[in-house]
Amino acid sequence: MSADERLQVQAWLADGLARRIEAAALRCGALPRDAQAAGEAARQVCEALASGHVCRGLGELTAFEGGPLGVQAWRASLLASGVVADGSAPGPLPPHPLVLDSGDRLYLARYHAYEQRLARRLLLASRAPVTHNASALARMRERLAELFAPPADSAGQQPSPSGAPAPSCTLTGEPAPDWQMLAAALACRSRLTVISGGPGTGKTTTVVALLACLLTEDPNCRIALAAPTGKAAARMLEALRERGARLPEALRAALPQQASTVHRLLGRRADGRFTHHASHPLVLDVLVVDEASMLDLSLAVHLLEAVPPHARIVLLGDRHQLAAVEAGAVFAELGSDPSLSPACRESLAVLTGMAAARIEPPLPTRPSPLRDAVVWFTRSYRFEAGSGIGQLARLVNEGACEALLEVLEAARPSHASAASPATPGTGAGEATPAVRWIEPAAPRSAPELGELLAPYHPYLQAVREAPRDIARAAAAFARHRVLCATRTGRRGLEEVNAALQARVRHALAAQDADPTGDWYLGRPAIVRSNDYGLQLYNGDIGLALPDEAGQLMVWFAAGGGGGFRAVAPARLPAHDTCLAMTVHQSQGSEFDSVALVLPEAPSPVLTRELVYTGLTRARSHVTVHASRQVLMQAVARQASRRGGLLARLEELA
């Protein structure tokens, strides 16, 4: 379904809801003016949901002829309609289709209930600390000290099992607090821990240490790893194994051996319901969810309600990243307050050996009842503070447009050390700048295809030279990706993919058995819908390469023990070519190099969160294809999703 078709469907649904709400209000005896106001408000709430908002503020409602003007007039008219429940009133809410809370936020009743249910489950977890006897505390302190010992120095000390880097020093000369160690200790003493940090800030290292502590205490501890997409789950498991390789053999063997999507963990059924829920919970003691910023409100509710009350919940994500495609910005709201109470600091001091006075968290963006449950990781061990990608990411997050322009001006190809298009992974890495900025020749021009295609040359070479070497081709293809901000337009996903595909087919013409067909040797495809029978999930990427008999198959990473498995092209669920993908699709993935392509004109979808997410998918090199105007407007616009999860938490607290 195209973007225009989706908009038409959303408008049709909003119109239908408006008519039904207005008719229901009239049946309840409302005045025609109030019934019309309720219908129009319902339409606008439905439209807001389609844009990712959970609710609509009364002050944002668009006026209509003869309708109420101003927040108080809207409130009075809606509450008089007979179909809007007053969420500020004490006691259970009447079964009305709309709810208006005390903060003048208007909801469809289902989404208000989602917020209430999620807030209730979060508070249950955050207020149920785990107690340890003296011997257990001693073992935990010993394990944390071992896992977060400083790395080897010139005197020949052995590195710590976790490989954790030594914390930097403060101005007083004392080591800065090790927030990875503190986060692991916090999760040992709590049933809810939210860890927010950008790429390379040590979230996986912290989880390995946490699991090692829990497995030391209980070798039979049942641990589940999950992520919103199959790609993110696979990457999480791979990173966990890599970090866990430094652990003692017994602990390494006890680490989880698989990770799944959230939908698969919950047991998604054909009717859309889940096998696991509050009345039939998951069988686990610890749930670790990576890329939790991709959880929408509905999925977050169903997931956390399915976790048994005794279990620990650890949510990992990046509060600066794009929120979920569906309604809600759950992780950003949950991670808003990293405050720690004096009692919590004392407890962490006992576990880590740090002085409680030195455990000083950052100031919250907004106070939350979930204090003592949130940690922010701000130091990246992948990007140094002054490095190209790290510097760009920081300036984008701060909305520092002028400083960002200065950095990018120095990153134009004419100033860069490499005169030709960057081709990471071809042996020229020393001369390839970490950041490049390419402005379009004209405001409406398409991106330079030669620049976008050059980093794919190792992949094309692998397909030409050894088409049956699946591992070589997959590794080469995984190094680079073109990321588009939008789907349509000359610089959107559809046209960029088509243009790149034409170039790739031309480059592989000698191997293209059917130049008119959809499938060709080397075609990368991304799955767009889940197929549980084939064990293929939205976001999985496969490569079209021959099997031993010469038959063209689509090869996907097998997961688990590694390797690849083949699926016939005709059996694939809905899919697209994947030489380029949207920034949204790239969440949960990382590449050696990224080309970030912004559209030819400013758009409401362009925000600093989108730019930040695109930039930080790159490990080593990023090229920004954008005009100055479009890029600056995107960085200046901060995404804001309407929701009241923090208000629900405060009400229940």
XYZ file of C-alpha atoms in Angstrom:
653
model
C 0.000 0.000 0.000
C 1.425 3.392 -1.023
C 1.644 6.379 1.305
C -1.231 8.084 -0.528
C -3.381 4.969 -0.215
C -2.643 4.751 3.512
C -3.670 8.384 3.948
C -6.927 7.703 2.098
C -7.686 4.712 4.321
C -6.901 6.734 7.455
C -9.175 9.566 6.304
C -11.953 7.058 5.592
C -11.612 5.525 9.058
C -11.577 8.950 10.721
C -14.712 10.015 8.838
C -16.510 6.807 9.781
C -15.598 7.208 13.443
C -16.767 10.830 13.449
C -20.182 9.867 12.070
C -20.622 7.053 14.590
C -19.619 9.233 17.557
C -21.936 12.043 16.490
C -24.834 9.611 16.044
C -24.140 8.043 19.464
C -24.129 11.470 21.112
C -27.491 12.337 19.560
C -28.927 9.058 20.845
C -27.689 10.035 24.317
C -29.737 13.236 24.089
C -26.897 15.657 23.363
C -27.576 18.966 21.652
C -26.714 18.844 17.931
C -23.887 21.332 18.499
C -22.297 19.178 21.208
C -22.814 15.977 19.205
C -21.109 17.556 16.203
C -18.236 18.724 18.430
C -17.759 15.183 19.755
C -17.728 13.744 16.236
C -15.250 16.318 14.969
C -12.992 15.830 17.992
C -13.076 12.058 17.465
C -12.045 12.550 13.846
C -9.055 14.618 14.888
C -8.006 12.128 17.578
C -8.123 9.345 14.980
C -5.968 11.423 12.626
C -3.523 12.073 15.475
C -3.205 8.322 16.099
C -2.248 7.819 12.475
C 0.585 10.321 13.036
C 1.889 8.479 16.102
C 0.155 10.526 18.809
C -1.781 8.713 21.527
C -4.126 11.624 22.182
C -4.950 15.160 21.095
C -4.741 18.266 23.248
C -7.908 20.357 23.383
C -5.845 23.402 22.525
C -4.802 21.697 19.269
C -8.304 20.865 18.055
C -9.194 22.630 14.829
C -12.266 24.818 15.090
C -15.252 24.319 12.833
C -18.142 26.593 11.960
C -20.520 26.910 14.877
C -18.295 24.801 17.107
C -16.700 25.594 20.475
C -13.785 28.019 20.684
C -11.096 27.690 23.320
C -10.085 24.874 25.650
C -12.782 25.464 28.262
C -15.538 25.639 25.637
C -14.328 22.393 24.059
C -14.198 20.683 27.464
C -17.707 21.777 28.385
C -19.145 20.768 25.015
C -17.438 17.356 24.956
C -18.460 16.443 28.505
C -22.031 17.489 27.676
C -22.141 15.191 24.645
C -22.722 12.033 26.694
C -19.994 10.076 24.853
C -16.906 11.519 26.572
C -15.829 10.231 29.998
C -14.261 12.641 32.468
C -10.885 11.115 33.272
C -10.310 13.582 36.108
C -13.321 12.325 38.084
C -12.701 9.769 40.859
C -13.783 6.163 40.470
C -14.116 3.888 37.444
C -14.727 5.523 34.079
C -18.093 5.024 32.378
C -17.931 2.960 29.154
C -17.741 5.915 26.774
C -15.810 5.811 23.488
C -13.766 8.923 24.342
C -11.915 10.000 27.493
C -10.861 13.533 28.475
C -8.220 13.638 31.198
C -7.362 16.383 33.683
C -4.579 17.648 31.410
C -7.070 18.423 28.614
C -5.897 15.426 26.568
C -8.602 13.690 24.545
C -8.263 9.939 23.894
C -10.029 7.087 22.269
C -10.977 5.057 25.363
C -8.802 2.086 24.342
C -5.618 4.164 24.340
C -6.387 5.826 27.657
C -6.866 2.323 29.081
C -3.550 1.228 27.522
C -1.763 4.048 29.354
C -3.440 3.140 32.630
C -2.573 -0.550 32.269
C 1.042 0.141 31.336
C 1.482 2.638 34.174
C 0.052 0.110 36.650
C 2.459 -2.627 35.489
C 5.455 -0.297 35.537
C 4.731 0.908 39.050
C 4.266 -2.676 40.215
C 7.731 -3.531 38.918
C 9.451 -0.362 40.111
C 8.076 -0.674 43.648
C 9.076 -4.304 44.144
C 12.778 -4.222 45.024
C 14.691 -7.466 45.216
C 16.144 -8.356 48.603
C 19.405 -10.249 49.061
C 20.905 -11.820 52.149
C 24.443 -10.940 53.231
C 26.130 -13.829 51.421
C 24.278 -13.078 48.172
C 25.288 -9.420 48.385
C 28.894 -10.421 48.922
C 28.854 -12.689 45.846
C 27.238 -9.950 43.783
C 29.797 -7.365 44.901
C 32.602 -9.769 44.043
C 31.182 -10.539 40.610
C 30.578 -6.847 39.779
C 34.109 -5.950 40.865
C 35.499 -8.731 38.673
C 33.393 -7.844 35.642
C 34.106 -4.127 35.804
C 37.784 -4.292 36.758
C 39.984 -1.813 34.831
C 41.493 -3.172 31.601
C 45.050 -4.420 31.370
C 47.783 -1.788 31.686
C 51.397 -1.712 30.722
C 52.284 -3.683 33.846
C 50.646 -6.719 32.279
C 47.389 -6.927 34.215
C 44.744 -9.188 32.707
C 41.668 -7.532 31.123
C 38.336 -7.883 32.840
C 35.978 -10.618 31.599
C 33.504 -8.011 30.348
C 36.140 -5.923 28.613
C 34.650 -2.862 30.257
C 36.710 0.281 29.682
C 38.032 2.178 32.644
C 35.952 5.208 33.590
C 37.437 8.604 32.837
C 38.635 10.874 35.612
C 36.848 13.839 37.100
C 38.373 17.281 37.562
C 39.233 16.328 41.152
C 41.406 13.472 39.941
C 39.010 10.769 41.166
C 37.641 8.257 38.642
C 34.239 9.223 37.266
C 31.354 6.945 38.288
C 31.178 3.816 36.156
C 27.579 4.041 34.981
C 27.717 0.621 33.333
C 28.565 -0.927 36.682
C 25.922 1.195 38.408
C 23.279 0.154 35.858
C 24.104 -3.532 36.354
C 23.910 -3.067 40.122
C 20.619 -1.195 39.807
C 19.135 -4.061 37.780
C 20.353 -6.560 40.395
C 18.361 -4.767 43.110
C 15.280 -3.854 41.019
C 12.572 -5.498 38.960
C 12.498 -2.639 36.443
C 15.545 -1.039 34.819
C 15.488 1.336 31.846
C 18.877 1.981 30.207
C 19.119 4.691 27.558
C 22.256 5.263 25.521
C 23.418 5.790 21.977
C 25.413 3.318 19.869
C 28.620 2.161 21.505
C 27.772 3.390 24.996
C 27.996 -0.066 26.550
C 24.406 -1.260 26.891
C 25.242 -4.817 25.777
C 28.342 -4.959 27.980
C 26.159 -3.970 30.917
C 23.583 -6.647 30.128
C 26.274 -9.332 29.938
C 27.542 -8.275 33.353
C 24.023 -8.213 34.778
C 23.224 -11.692 33.453
C 26.530 -12.996 34.795
C 25.615 -11.685 38.257
C 22.134 -13.223 38.128
C 23.435 -16.556 36.852
C 26.063 -16.587 39.591
C 23.265 -16.256 42.135
C 20.884 -18.654 40.344
C 22.331 -20.878 37.587
C 18.772 -21.928 36.672
C 17.635 -18.353 36.087
C 15.312 -18.302 33.044
C 16.266 -15.428 30.735
C 14.473 -14.235 27.599
C 15.964 -11.849 25.030
C 13.640 -9.950 22.702
C 13.524 -7.003 20.317
C 10.784 -5.463 18.169
C 12.332 -6.731 14.903
C 14.094 -9.903 13.861
C 17.173 -7.951 12.757
C 17.473 -6.220 16.131
C 17.025 -9.533 17.960
C 19.745 -11.204 15.879
C 22.149 -8.310 16.393
C 21.472 -8.349 20.135
C 22.290 -12.059 20.370
C 25.442 -11.625 18.287
C 26.645 -8.750 20.499
C 25.824 -10.714 23.646
C 27.907 -13.662 22.468
C 30.791 -11.390 21.523
C 30.864 -9.670 24.939
C 30.157 -12.925 26.760
C 33.215 -14.597 25.222
C 35.292 -13.013 28.000
C 33.275 -14.654 30.765
C 34.299 -17.878 32.536
C 33.214 -20.939 30.561
C 30.419 -21.975 32.942
C 28.800 -18.543 32.813
C 29.297 -18.255 29.074
C 27.518 -21.566 28.527
C 24.599 -20.427 30.699
C 23.923 -17.261 28.664
C 20.771 -17.300 26.480
C 21.291 -19.023 23.139
C 18.465 -17.374 21.265
C 16.635 -14.069 20.930
C 13.230 -13.530 19.368
C 10.940 -10.798 18.187
C 8.446 -9.508 20.726
C 5.559 -10.859 18.656
C 7.090 -14.307 18.488
C 7.879 -14.301 22.214
C 4.255 -13.471 23.014
C 2.936 -16.019 20.521
C 1.094 -13.907 17.955
C -1.983 -15.811 16.733
C -3.805 -15.638 13.432
C -6.611 -13.581 15.024
C -4.126 -10.915 16.145
C -4.240 -11.908 19.821
C -1.313 -13.228 21.838
C -0.910 -16.597 23.528
C 0.813 -15.004 26.527
C -0.868 -12.290 28.585
C -1.517 -11.387 32.209
C -3.602 -14.525 32.801
C -1.144 -16.779 30.947
C 2.253 -15.166 31.580
C 5.590 -15.974 30.033
C 7.749 -18.534 31.821
C 10.803 -16.465 32.679
C 12.705 -14.748 35.467
C 14.384 -12.002 33.437
C 13.246 -10.236 30.268
C 15.741 -8.102 28.338
C 14.297 -6.007 25.495
C 16.691 -4.279 23.112
C 15.737 -1.367 20.833
C 12.853 -0.621 23.193
C 12.425 2.816 21.603
C 10.650 0.932 18.788
C 7.898 -0.329 21.132
C 4.563 1.358 20.524
C 2.051 1.785 23.337
C -0.125 -1.208 22.473
C 2.783 -3.638 22.089
C 4.449 -2.382 25.277
C 1.257 -3.026 27.257
C 0.836 -6.549 25.934
C 4.500 -7.385 26.487
C 4.876 -6.119 30.052
C 1.539 -7.513 31.203
C 2.722 -10.946 30.040
C 5.791 -10.764 32.313
C 5.178 -12.531 35.642
C 5.270 -10.216 38.689
C 8.439 -11.766 40.160
C 10.523 -11.275 37.001
C 13.011 -8.533 36.241
C 12.361 -6.286 33.244
C 15.344 -4.607 31.537
C 14.577 -2.195 28.702
C 17.446 -1.001 26.484
C 17.165 1.779 23.957
C 18.084 5.273 22.868
C 15.697 8.030 23.911
C 17.056 10.259 21.116
C 16.070 7.815 18.366
C 12.896 7.751 16.318
C 9.873 6.495 18.205
C 7.755 3.551 17.090
C 5.898 3.679 13.787
C 2.608 3.092 15.606
C 1.167 5.391 18.278
C 3.223 6.218 21.336
C 6.726 7.211 22.425
C 6.881 4.837 25.381
C 10.641 4.602 25.825
C 11.201 8.365 25.655
C 8.592 8.881 28.385
C 9.923 6.057 30.564
C 13.499 7.261 30.241
C 12.852 10.895 31.086
C 14.053 10.823 34.708
C 17.393 9.227 35.726
C 17.132 10.535 39.299
C 18.290 8.314 42.146
C 17.010 8.665 45.693
C 19.479 8.833 48.621
C 18.432 5.330 49.692
C 19.055 3.979 46.205
C 22.486 5.614 46.044
C 23.430 4.055 49.366
C 22.334 0.658 48.093
C 24.350 1.081 44.887
C 27.351 2.179 46.919
C 27.199 -1.065 48.888
C 27.090 -3.146 45.685
C 29.747 -1.256 43.720
C 32.134 0.087 46.351
C 31.685 3.642 45.052
C 31.049 6.467 47.466
C 27.351 7.365 47.457
C 28.209 11.073 47.196
C 29.919 10.418 43.842
C 26.861 8.753 42.316
C 25.366 11.893 40.789
C 22.959 11.269 37.877
C 22.058 13.899 35.236
C 19.063 16.179 35.695
C 15.791 14.764 34.316
C 14.076 16.143 31.242
C 10.841 15.678 33.186
C 10.362 14.269 36.717
C 8.765 10.844 36.840
C 7.545 8.410 39.508
C 9.992 5.912 37.974
C 13.012 7.385 39.734
C 15.532 4.750 40.849
C 14.819 2.773 37.661
C 16.473 4.773 34.839
C 20.116 5.177 33.789
C 21.468 7.322 30.963
C 24.694 6.283 29.221
C 26.241 9.419 27.721
C 29.804 8.324 26.940
C 30.321 6.537 23.631
C 33.214 4.095 23.354
C 32.677 3.819 19.602
C 32.655 7.527 18.757
C 35.061 9.806 20.584
C 33.524 13.132 21.621
C 35.449 14.970 18.901
C 35.132 12.327 16.185
C 33.142 13.019 13.058
C 30.071 10.844 13.639
C 30.055 11.379 17.404
C 30.311 15.135 16.972
C 27.532 15.191 14.373
C 25.244 13.090 16.577
C 25.790 15.385 19.571
C 25.176 18.575 17.574
C 22.030 17.143 15.991
C 20.651 16.165 19.420
C 21.345 19.663 20.698
C 19.757 21.282 17.641
C 22.976 23.275 17.181
C 22.470 24.165 13.522
C 25.284 26.725 13.143
C 27.910 24.492 14.762
C 26.654 21.544 12.704
C 27.087 23.569 9.506
C 30.675 24.383 10.427
C 31.481 20.697 10.813
C 29.734 19.801 7.573
C 31.414 22.596 5.599
C 34.747 20.988 6.442
C 33.330 17.636 5.313
C 32.550 18.609 1.725
C 34.351 16.428 -0.846
C 36.522 19.377 -1.912
C 37.852 19.598 1.666
C 37.926 15.854 2.343
C 41.053 13.786 2.145
C 39.500 11.445 -0.428
C 38.763 12.937 -3.832
C 36.713 10.001 -5.076
C 33.510 8.493 -3.665
C 34.121 6.780 -0.351
C 34.388 3.027 -0.614
C 34.805 1.668 2.910
C 36.124 -1.843 3.154
C 38.258 -1.737 -0.003
C 41.571 -1.116 1.659
C 41.363 2.676 1.411
C 39.897 3.157 4.854
C 42.827 5.279 6.024
C 42.074 7.921 3.392
C 38.300 7.803 3.702
C 36.875 10.607 5.855
C 34.448 9.631 8.587
C 31.962 12.308 7.514
C 31.172 13.710 4.072
C 28.495 16.188 2.999
C 27.238 16.289 -0.582
C 24.777 19.032 -1.527
C 22.595 18.407 -4.593
C 23.635 20.256 -7.737
C 20.136 21.725 -7.974
C 17.359 21.913 -5.353
C 15.197 19.265 -7.044
C 17.942 16.993 -8.344
C 18.234 13.287 -7.596
C 21.126 12.083 -5.422
C 24.420 11.260 -7.122
C 24.054 7.571 -7.939
C 27.778 7.023 -8.357
C 28.349 8.149 -4.783
C 25.555 5.900 -3.483
C 26.682 2.854 -5.449
C 30.462 3.022 -4.893
C 30.431 1.412 -1.402
C 28.495 -1.544 -2.861
C 31.402 -2.431 -5.210
C 32.822 -5.114 -2.850
C 29.381 -6.755 -2.810
C 29.086 -6.684 -6.601
C 32.600 -8.071 -6.882
C 31.738 -10.922 -4.516
C 28.644 -11.811 -6.574
C 30.615 -11.769 -9.827
C 33.585 -13.762 -8.540
C 31.950 -16.296 -6.199
C 28.131 -16.253 -6.436
C 27.821 -19.459 -4.369
C 29.885 -18.051 -1.487
C 26.865 -16.841 0.495
C 28.888 -15.801 3.543
C 31.245 -13.588 1.527
C 28.405 -11.873 -0.328
C 26.361 -11.365 2.840
C 29.318 -9.879 4.723
C 30.116 -7.512 1.855
C 26.502 -6.385 1.480
C 26.103 -5.799 5.229
C 28.904 -3.213 5.292
C 26.962 -0.412 3.615
C 23.431 0.881 3.268
C 21.672 3.814 1.625
C 19.074 5.291 3.991
C 16.242 7.491 2.733
C 14.126 9.746 4.921
C 10.978 9.407 2.807
C 9.420 6.835 0.479
C 8.349 9.070 -2.408
C 9.951 11.820 -4.483
C 13.149 11.950 -6.529
C 15.198 11.378 -3.389
C 12.750 8.973 -1.769
C 13.117 5.246 -1.237
C 11.111 4.086 -4.244
C 12.982 6.111 -6.880
C 16.419 5.676 -5.287
C 15.927 1.902 -5.051
C 14.793 1.735 -8.674
C 17.757 3.795 -9.900
C 20.286 1.793 -7.890
C 18.717 -1.470 -9.025
C 19.111 -0.467 -12.671
C 22.807 0.245 -12.069
C 23.308 -3.038 -10.210
C 21.599 -5.085 -12.929
C 23.775 -3.382 -15.517
C 26.913 -4.144 -13.484
C 25.867 -7.793 -13.183
C 24.532 -8.099 -16.746
C 26.693 -11.116 -17.536
C 25.085 -13.029 -14.653
C 21.502 -11.826 -15.269
C 19.697 -14.826 -16.761
C 16.345 -13.015 -17.098
C 16.829 -9.253 -17.662
C 13.057 -8.700 -17.740
C 12.191 -10.610 -14.557
C 11.855 -9.317 -11.013
C 14.589 -11.579 -9.709
C 18.240 -11.412 -10.694
C 21.517 -12.660 -9.296
C 22.540 -10.504 -6.354
C 19.185 -8.849 -5.697
C 18.795 -7.962 -1.991
C 15.235 -8.165 -0.665
C 13.709 -6.972 2.600
C 10.656 -8.783 3.997
C 7.707 -6.484 4.691
C 5.382 -8.801 6.637
C 5.711 -11.691 9.067
C 5.434 -15.287 7.852
C 5.621 -17.547 10.893
C 5.555 -20.701 8.785
C 8.718 -19.670 6.942
C 10.140 -18.034 10.076
C 10.563 -14.786 8.164
C 9.802 -11.493 9.857
C 9.326 -7.873 8.918
C 12.779 -6.388 8.320
C 14.635 -9.639 7.490
C 16.997 -9.187 4.527
C 17.906 -11.927 2.061
C 20.144 -12.138 -1.009
C 19.249 -13.797 -4.318
C 22.101 -16.205 -5.053
C 22.285 -19.700 -6.604
C 22.175 -22.966 -4.687
C 24.382 -25.935 -5.520
C 22.103 -26.866 -8.419
C 22.306 -23.359 -9.870
C 18.725 -22.502 -8.864
C 18.269 -18.888 -7.769
C 17.181 -18.810 -4.131
C 16.892 -16.069 -1.508
C 19.346 -16.671 1.339
C 18.650 -15.455 4.878
C 20.850 -15.639 7.958
C 19.837 -18.760 9.866
C 20.544 -17.327 13.318
C 21.351 -19.579 16.251
C 24.514 -21.356 15.213
C 25.011 -19.159 12.149
C 24.902 -20.140 8.507
C 22.190 -19.414 5.945
C 18.959 -20.930 4.781
C 17.370 -20.700 1.348
C 13.807 -19.735 0.463
C 12.392 -19.911 -3.046
C 11.582 -16.410 -4.381
C 7.985 -17.425 -5.134
C 7.384 -18.310 -1.470
C 8.496 -14.981 -0.006
C 5.897 -12.862 1.796
C 5.548 -9.204 0.781
C 9.006 -7.776 0.078
C 10.943 -4.950 -1.579
C 14.374 -4.499 -3.089
C 16.762 -3.326 -0.390
C 19.669 -1.455 -1.939
C 18.143 1.466 -0.076
C 15.854 1.409 2.956
C 14.097 4.020 5.041
C 15.642 5.315 8.245
C 12.693 3.757 10.096
C 13.480 0.351 8.556
C 17.130 0.664 9.587
C 16.427 0.907 13.313
C 18.057 -1.988 15.106
C 20.738 -2.290 12.393
C 24.298 -1.010 12.062
C 26.586 -0.726 9.033
C 30.211 0.200 8.511
C 29.121 3.047 6.253
C 25.844 4.839 5.594
C 24.638 7.257 2.934
C 21.823 9.363 4.434
C 19.593 10.847 1.720
C 17.172 13.629 2.673
C 14.362 14.751 0.323
C 14.524 17.715 -2.032
C 12.142 19.856 0.038
C 11.400 20.279 3.761
C 8.812 17.860 5.136
C 7.029 17.411 8.486
C 8.549 13.919 8.788
C 12.056 15.379 8.874
C 13.135 15.813 12.495
C 16.371 15.794 14.433
C 15.427 12.326 15.739
C 15.297 11.012 12.170
C 18.636 12.612 11.249
C 20.255 11.335 14.463
C 18.941 7.803 13.890
C 20.255 7.771 10.319
C 23.687 9.108 11.261
C 24.196 6.669 14.116
C 23.474 3.587 12.007
C 27.059 4.078 10.741
C 30.013 2.630 12.635
C 32.820 4.321 10.705
C 31.675 6.454 7.768
C 28.617 8.524 6.926
C 27.828 10.621 3.849
C 24.997 13.125 4.110
C 23.192 13.863 0.840
C 21.065 16.930 1.581
C 20.627 20.591 0.800
C 21.538 23.097 3.474
C 17.918 24.284 3.855
C 16.409 20.814 4.224
C 19.074 19.606 6.651
C 18.904 22.673 8.893
C 15.105 22.612 9.044
C 15.179 18.922 9.935
C 17.665 19.459 12.773
C 15.699 22.447 14.075
C 12.473 20.415 14.302
C 12.179 18.169 17.344
C 9.625 15.363 17.226
C 6.912 15.646 19.816
C 4.386 12.887 20.313
C 1.328 13.586 22.399
C 0.801 11.150 25.215
C -0.004 11.034 28.902
C 1.882 8.006 30.219
C 3.742 10.107 32.769
C 0.437 11.649 33.857
C -1.016 8.165 34.348
C 2.035 7.187 36.408
C 1.637 10.296 38.566
C -2.077 9.617 39.078
C -1.414 6.056 40.222
C 1.595 7.033 42.304
